[in-house]
Coordinates of C-alpha atoms in Angstrom, one line a residue:
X1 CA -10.1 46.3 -19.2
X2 CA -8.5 44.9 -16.4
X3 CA -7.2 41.2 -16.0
X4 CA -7.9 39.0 -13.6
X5 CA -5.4 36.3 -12.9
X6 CA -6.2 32.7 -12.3
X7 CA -5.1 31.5 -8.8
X8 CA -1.8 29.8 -8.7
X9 CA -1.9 25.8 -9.2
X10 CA 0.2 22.9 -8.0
X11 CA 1.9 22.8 -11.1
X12 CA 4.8 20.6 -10.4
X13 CA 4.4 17.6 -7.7
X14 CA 7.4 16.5 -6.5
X15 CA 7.3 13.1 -5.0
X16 CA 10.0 10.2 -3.8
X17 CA 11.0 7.0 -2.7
X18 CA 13.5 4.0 -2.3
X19 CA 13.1 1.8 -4.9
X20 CA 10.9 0.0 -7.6
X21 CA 10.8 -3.3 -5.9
X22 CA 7.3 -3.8 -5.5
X23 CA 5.5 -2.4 -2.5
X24 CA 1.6 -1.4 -2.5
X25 CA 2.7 2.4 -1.5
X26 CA 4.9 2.8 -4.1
X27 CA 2.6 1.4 -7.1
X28 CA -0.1 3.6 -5.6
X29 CA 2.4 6.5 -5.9
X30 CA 3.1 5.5 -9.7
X31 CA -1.0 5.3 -10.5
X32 CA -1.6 8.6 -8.9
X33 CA 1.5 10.2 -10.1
X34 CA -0.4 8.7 -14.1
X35 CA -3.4 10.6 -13.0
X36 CA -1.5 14.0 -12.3
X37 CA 0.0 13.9 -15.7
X38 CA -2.5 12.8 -17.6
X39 CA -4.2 16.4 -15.7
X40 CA -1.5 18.1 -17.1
X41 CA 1.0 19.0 -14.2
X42 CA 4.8 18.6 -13.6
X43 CA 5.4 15.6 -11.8
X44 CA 9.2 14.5 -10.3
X45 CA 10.4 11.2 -8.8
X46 CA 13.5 11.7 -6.6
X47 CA 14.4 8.1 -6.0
X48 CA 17.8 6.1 -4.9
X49 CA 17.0 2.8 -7.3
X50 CA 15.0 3.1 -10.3
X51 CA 15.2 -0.7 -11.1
X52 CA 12.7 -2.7 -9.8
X53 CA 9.8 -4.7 -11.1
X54 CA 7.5 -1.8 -11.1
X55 CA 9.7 -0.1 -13.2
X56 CA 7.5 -1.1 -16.3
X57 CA 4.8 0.9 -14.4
X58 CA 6.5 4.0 -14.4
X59 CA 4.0 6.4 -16.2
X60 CA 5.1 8.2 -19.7
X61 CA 6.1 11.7 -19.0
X62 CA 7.3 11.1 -15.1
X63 CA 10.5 13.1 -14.8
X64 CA 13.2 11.3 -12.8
X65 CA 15.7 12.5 -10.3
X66 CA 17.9 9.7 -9.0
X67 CA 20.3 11.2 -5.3
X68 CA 22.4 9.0 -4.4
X69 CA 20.0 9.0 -1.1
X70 CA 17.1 10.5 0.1
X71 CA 18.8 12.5 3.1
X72 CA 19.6 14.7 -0.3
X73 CA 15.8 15.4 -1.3
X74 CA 16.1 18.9 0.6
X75 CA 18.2 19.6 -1.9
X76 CA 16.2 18.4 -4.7
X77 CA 13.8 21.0 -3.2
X78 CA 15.8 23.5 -3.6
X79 CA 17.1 22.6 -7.4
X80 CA 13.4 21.8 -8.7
X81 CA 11.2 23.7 -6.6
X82 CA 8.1 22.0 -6.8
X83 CA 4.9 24.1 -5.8
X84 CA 4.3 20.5 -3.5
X85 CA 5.6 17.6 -2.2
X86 CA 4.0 14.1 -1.8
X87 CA 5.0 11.8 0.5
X88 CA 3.4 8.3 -0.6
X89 CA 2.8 6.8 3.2
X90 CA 4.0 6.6 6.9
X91 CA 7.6 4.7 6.0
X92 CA 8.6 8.1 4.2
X93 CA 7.3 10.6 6.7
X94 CA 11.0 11.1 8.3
X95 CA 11.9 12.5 5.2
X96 CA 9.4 14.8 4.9
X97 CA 10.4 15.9 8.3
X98 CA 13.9 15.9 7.7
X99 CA 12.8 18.4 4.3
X100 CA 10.5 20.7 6.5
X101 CA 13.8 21.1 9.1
X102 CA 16.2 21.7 6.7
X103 CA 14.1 24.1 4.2
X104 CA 12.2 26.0 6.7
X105 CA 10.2 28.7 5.5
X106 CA 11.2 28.0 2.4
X107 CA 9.6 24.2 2.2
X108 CA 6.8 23.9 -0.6
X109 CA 3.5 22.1 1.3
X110 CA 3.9 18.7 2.4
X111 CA 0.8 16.2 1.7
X112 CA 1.4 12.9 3.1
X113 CA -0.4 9.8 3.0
X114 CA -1.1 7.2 5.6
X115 CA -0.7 3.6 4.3
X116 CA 0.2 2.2 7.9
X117 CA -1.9 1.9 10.6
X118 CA -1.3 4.3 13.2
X119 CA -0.6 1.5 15.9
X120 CA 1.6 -1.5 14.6
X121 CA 1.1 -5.6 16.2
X122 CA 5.1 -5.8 16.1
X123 CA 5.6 -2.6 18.4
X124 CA 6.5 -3.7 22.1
X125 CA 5.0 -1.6 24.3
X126 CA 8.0 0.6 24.6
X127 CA 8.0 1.1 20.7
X128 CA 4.6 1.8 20.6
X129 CA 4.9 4.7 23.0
X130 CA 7.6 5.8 21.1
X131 CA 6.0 5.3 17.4
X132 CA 2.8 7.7 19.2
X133 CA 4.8 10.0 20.5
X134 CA 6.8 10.3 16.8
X135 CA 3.3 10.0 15.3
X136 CA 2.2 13.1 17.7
X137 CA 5.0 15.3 16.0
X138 CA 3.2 15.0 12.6
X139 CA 1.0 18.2 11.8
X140 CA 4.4 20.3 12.6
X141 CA 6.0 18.8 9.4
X142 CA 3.1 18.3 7.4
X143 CA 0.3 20.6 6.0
X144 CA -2.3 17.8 5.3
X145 CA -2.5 14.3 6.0
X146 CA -4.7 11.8 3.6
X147 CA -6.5 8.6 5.1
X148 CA -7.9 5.9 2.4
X149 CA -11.1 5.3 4.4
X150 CA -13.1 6.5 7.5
X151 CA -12.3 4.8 10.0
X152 CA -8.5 4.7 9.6
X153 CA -9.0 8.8 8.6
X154 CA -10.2 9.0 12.2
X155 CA -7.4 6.8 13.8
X156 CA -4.7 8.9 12.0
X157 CA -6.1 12.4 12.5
X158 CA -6.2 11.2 16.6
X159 CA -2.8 9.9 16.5
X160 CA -1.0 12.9 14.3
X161 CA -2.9 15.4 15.9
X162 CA -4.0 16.7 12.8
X163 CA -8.2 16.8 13.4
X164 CA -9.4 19.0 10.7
X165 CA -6.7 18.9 8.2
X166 CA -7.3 15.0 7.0
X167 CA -9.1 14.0 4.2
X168 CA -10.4 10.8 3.0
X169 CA -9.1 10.0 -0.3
X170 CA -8.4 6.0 -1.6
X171 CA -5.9 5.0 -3.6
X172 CA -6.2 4.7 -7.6
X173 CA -7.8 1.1 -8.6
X174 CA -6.1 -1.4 -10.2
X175 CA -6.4 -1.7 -14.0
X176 CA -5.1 -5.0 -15.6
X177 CA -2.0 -5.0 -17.6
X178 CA -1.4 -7.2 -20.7
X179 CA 0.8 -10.1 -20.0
X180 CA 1.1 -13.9 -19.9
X181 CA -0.5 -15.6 -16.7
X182 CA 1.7 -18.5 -15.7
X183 CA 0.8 -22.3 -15.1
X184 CA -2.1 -22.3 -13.0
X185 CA -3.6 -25.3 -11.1
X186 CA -7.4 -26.1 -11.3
X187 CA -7.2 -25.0 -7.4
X188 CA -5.5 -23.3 -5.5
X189 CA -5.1 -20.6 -2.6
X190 CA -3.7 -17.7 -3.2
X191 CA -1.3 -14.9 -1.5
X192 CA -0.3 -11.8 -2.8
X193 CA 2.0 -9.4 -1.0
X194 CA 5.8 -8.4 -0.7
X195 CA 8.1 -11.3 0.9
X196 CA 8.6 -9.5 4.1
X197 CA 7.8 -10.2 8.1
X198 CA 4.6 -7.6 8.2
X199 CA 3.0 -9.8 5.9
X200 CA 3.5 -12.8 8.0
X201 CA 3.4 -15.6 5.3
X202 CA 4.6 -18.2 7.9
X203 CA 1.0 -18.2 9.5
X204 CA -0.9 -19.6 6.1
X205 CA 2.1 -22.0 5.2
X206 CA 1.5 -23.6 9.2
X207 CA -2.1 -23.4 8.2
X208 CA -1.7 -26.3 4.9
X209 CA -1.3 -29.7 6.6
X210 CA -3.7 -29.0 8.8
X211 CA -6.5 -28.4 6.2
X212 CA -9.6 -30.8 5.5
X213 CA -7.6 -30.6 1.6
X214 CA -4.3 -31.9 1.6
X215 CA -4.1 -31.6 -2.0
X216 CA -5.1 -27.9 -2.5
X217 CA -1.7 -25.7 -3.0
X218 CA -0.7 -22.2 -2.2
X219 CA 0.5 -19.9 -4.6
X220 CA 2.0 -16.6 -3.3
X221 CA 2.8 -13.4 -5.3
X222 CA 5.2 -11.3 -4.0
X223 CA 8.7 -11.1 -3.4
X224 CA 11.4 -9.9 -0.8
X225 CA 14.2 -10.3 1.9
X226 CA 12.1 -13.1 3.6
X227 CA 12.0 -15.6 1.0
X228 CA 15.0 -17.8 2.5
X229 CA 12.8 -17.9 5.5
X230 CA 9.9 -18.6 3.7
X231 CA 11.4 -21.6 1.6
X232 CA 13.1 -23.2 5.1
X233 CA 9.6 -23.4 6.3
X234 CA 8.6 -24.9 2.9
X235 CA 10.6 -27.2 3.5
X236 CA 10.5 -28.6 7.1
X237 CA 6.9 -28.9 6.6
X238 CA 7.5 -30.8 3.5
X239 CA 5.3 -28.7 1.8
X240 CA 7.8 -28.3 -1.7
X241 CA 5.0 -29.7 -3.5
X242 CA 2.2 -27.4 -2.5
X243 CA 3.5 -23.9 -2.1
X244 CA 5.3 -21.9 -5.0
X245 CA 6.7 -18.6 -4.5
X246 CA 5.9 -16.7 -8.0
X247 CA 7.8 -13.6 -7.1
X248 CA 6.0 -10.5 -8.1
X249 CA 3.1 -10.0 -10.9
X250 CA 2.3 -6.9 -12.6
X251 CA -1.1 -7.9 -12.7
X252 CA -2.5 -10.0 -10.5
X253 CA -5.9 -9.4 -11.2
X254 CA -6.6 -12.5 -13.7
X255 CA -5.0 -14.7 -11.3
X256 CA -7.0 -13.4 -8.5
X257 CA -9.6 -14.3 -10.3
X258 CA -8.9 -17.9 -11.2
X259 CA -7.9 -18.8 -7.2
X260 CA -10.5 -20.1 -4.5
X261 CA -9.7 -17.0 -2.1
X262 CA -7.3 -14.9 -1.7
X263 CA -5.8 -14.4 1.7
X264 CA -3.5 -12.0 3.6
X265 CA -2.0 -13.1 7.0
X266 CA -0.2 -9.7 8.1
X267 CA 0.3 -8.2 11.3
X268 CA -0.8 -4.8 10.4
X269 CA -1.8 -3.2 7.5
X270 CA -3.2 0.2 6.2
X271 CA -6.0 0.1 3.8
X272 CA -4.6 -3.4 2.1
X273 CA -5.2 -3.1 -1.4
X274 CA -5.3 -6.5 -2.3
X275 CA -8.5 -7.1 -0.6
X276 CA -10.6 -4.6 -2.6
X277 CA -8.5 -6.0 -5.7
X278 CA -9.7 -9.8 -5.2
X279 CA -13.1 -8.4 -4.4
X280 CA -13.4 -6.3 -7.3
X281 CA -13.4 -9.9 -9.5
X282 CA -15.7 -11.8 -7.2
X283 CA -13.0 -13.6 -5.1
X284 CA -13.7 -14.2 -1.6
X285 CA -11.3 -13.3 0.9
X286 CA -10.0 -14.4 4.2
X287 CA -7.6 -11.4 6.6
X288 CA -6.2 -10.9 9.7
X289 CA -7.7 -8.2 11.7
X290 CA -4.7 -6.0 11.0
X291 CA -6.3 -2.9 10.3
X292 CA -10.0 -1.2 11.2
X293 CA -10.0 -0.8 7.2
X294 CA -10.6 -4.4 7.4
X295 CA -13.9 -4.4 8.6
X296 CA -14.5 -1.5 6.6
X297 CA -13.3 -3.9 3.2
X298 CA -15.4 -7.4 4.3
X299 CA -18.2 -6.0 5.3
X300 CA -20.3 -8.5 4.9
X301 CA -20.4 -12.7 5.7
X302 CA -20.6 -13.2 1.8
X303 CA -17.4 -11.5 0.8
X304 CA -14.8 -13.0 3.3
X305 CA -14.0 -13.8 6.6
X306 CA -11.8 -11.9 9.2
X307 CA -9.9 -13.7 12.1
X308 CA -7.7 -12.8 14.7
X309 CA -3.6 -12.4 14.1
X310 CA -2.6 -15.0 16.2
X311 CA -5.4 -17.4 16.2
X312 CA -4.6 -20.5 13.8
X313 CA -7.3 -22.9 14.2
X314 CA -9.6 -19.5 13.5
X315 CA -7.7 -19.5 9.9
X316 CA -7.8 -23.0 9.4
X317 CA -11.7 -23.4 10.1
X318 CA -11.9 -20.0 7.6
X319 CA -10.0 -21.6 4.8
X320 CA -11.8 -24.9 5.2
X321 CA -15.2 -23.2 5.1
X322 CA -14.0 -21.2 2.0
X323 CA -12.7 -24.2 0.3
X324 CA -15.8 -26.4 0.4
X325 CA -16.9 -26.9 -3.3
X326 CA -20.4 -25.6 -2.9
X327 CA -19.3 -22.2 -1.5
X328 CA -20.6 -19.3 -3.1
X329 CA -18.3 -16.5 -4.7
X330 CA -19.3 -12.8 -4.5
X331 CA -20.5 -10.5 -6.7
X332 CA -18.2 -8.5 -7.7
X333 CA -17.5 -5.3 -5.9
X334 CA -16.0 -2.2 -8.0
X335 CA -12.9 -0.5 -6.7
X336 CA -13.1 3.1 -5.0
X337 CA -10.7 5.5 -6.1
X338 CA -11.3 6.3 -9.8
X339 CA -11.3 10.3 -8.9
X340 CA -8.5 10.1 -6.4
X341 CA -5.7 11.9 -8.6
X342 CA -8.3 14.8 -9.1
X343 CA -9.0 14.9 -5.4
X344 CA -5.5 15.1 -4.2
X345 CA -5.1 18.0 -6.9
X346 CA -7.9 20.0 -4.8
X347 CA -5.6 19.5 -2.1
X348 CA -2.5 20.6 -3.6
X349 CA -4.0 23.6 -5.6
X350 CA -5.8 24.3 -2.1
X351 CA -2.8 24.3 0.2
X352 CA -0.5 26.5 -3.0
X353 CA -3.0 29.2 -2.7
X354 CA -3.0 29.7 0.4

């Protein structure tokens, strides 16, 4: 009788990144990295800090490889080798690149996600040529490239020149985590995000004294190298009664819930999470047009309102409208993404065999 073997599988994912302070990439990384070993494969972290808030999110079983910086993950590669590698979004990709140079032939698969949009609002138009040109260079390091909705699958298989090997995959939902919300006021607005310039925080802080609702206060979730800023502009507006920087949540979900909307003032975003997450418990939402996966997120008057970067009174009229007491909230709208470990494992097992 003769045996047939199975085909080989992704067995061991090896993924990496910087640190544990926070970011949207990097807690995607951690839910979809859960979902791998609860499918019981391998899965390695190579990573330069593993403190960090969203260390308490780091799933049971993750194996951890600490270099002393990622430069060295080539050599990880060779020490581990993993049947794939995972690079968790577009602030990663040199290393992946850097991997694929050093290892050669010899390189497991790369899978990479995007979690920037391919063109960035604080790129000059110098960088921005360079950023397309760098972008361009993509599908020689990588074997597959995954978008987290259509329209920003499209702008990323365009820009990386990788039409026919993208796929369409979003990240892992959100799930709440037991914990202690903090002192909440009756009302309120609500930011969540990292403390960084992409987010630009300054544009909804500008927007306060200018509001119909002098009283309503701002809480924003998040933290990072820009809070210094952030708390000068605090106070030279004289705002130190109405904003408070919370620093980050584990679960921001029941707070989301509690707030009026939730808004996100960046200059460019990916596929921002924290839309679908406000959504997914009936809070409305006001963004920036930072990303096509905007449109794509409020797609409809009811759910939110979507304004241009740099146009204030646009936000301030949005936020007043939203704030009137006989608004209506949203249903609630359920989070994609519940199948997304399972799908990149297609992807991976895919890519192994061939």
């Amino acid at each position: 009788m003769s045996l047939v073997s199975k085909p080989p599988i992704a067995q061991h994912i090896l993924t990496y990144a910087e640190d544990l302070r926070g970011g949207g990439v990097e807690r995607a990384q951690l839910r979809l990295a859960r979902g791998w070993l609860a499918a019981g494969r391998r899965v390695t972290l190579a990573i330069e800090d593993i403190s960090g808030p969203l260390a308490a999110e780091l799933p049971e079983g993750l194996e951890i490889v600490t270099p002393s910086r990622l430069l060295a993950l080539p050599n990880v590669v060779r020490r581990l080798a993993p049947d794939i590698i995972f690079c968790p979004g577009n602030f990663y990709s040199g290393i992946a690149a850097w991997t694929r140079l050093r290892l050669g032939r010899t390189c497991p698969p790369i899978v990479a996600k995007m979690s920037n949009a391919p063109a960035r609002a604080d790129h000059g138009r110098l960088m921005h040529a360079a950023h397309q040109i760098w972008l361009a260079r993509h599908g020689g390091f990588l074997d597959h490239l995954v978008a987290m909705t259509l329209a920003t699958a499209d702008e990323a298989a365009l820009a990386t020149r990788m039409i026919g090997r993208t796929s369409v995959i979003p990240n892992p939902p959100a799930v709440p985590i037991p914990g202690t919300l903090p002192d909440l006021p009756a009302r309120f607005l609500l930011g969540v995000g990292r403390l960084e310039p992409q987010k630009r925080w300054d544009r909804l802080i500008a927007a306060l004294p200018r509001l119909a609702d002098q009283s309503i206060p701002l809480i924003i979730l998040g933290e990072g190298d820009e809070r210094g800023a952030i708390e000068t502009q605090i106070r030279a507006l004289g705002l130190g009664d109405r904003v408070r920087l919370l620093g980050h949540s584990s679960d921001p979900l029941p707070i989301m819930a509690r707030t009026e909307v939730v808004v996100l003032t960046s200059d460019y975003e990916g596929v921002p999470g924290v839309l679908r997450e406000a959504l997914s418990v009936g809070t409305p939402v006001i963004s920036t047009d930072s990303s096509t996966a905007v449109a794509e997120i409020i797609d409809r008057p009811e759910r939110g309102t979507i304004v241009a970067r740099d146009d204030a009174a646009a936000l301030v009229a949005a936020l007043d409208a939203w704030l009137t007491p006989s608004g209506q909230r949203p249903e609630p709208v359920p989070q994609p993404g519940a199948d997304s470990a399972d799908r990149y494992l297609a992807i991976f097992d895919r890519l192994v065999r061939c």
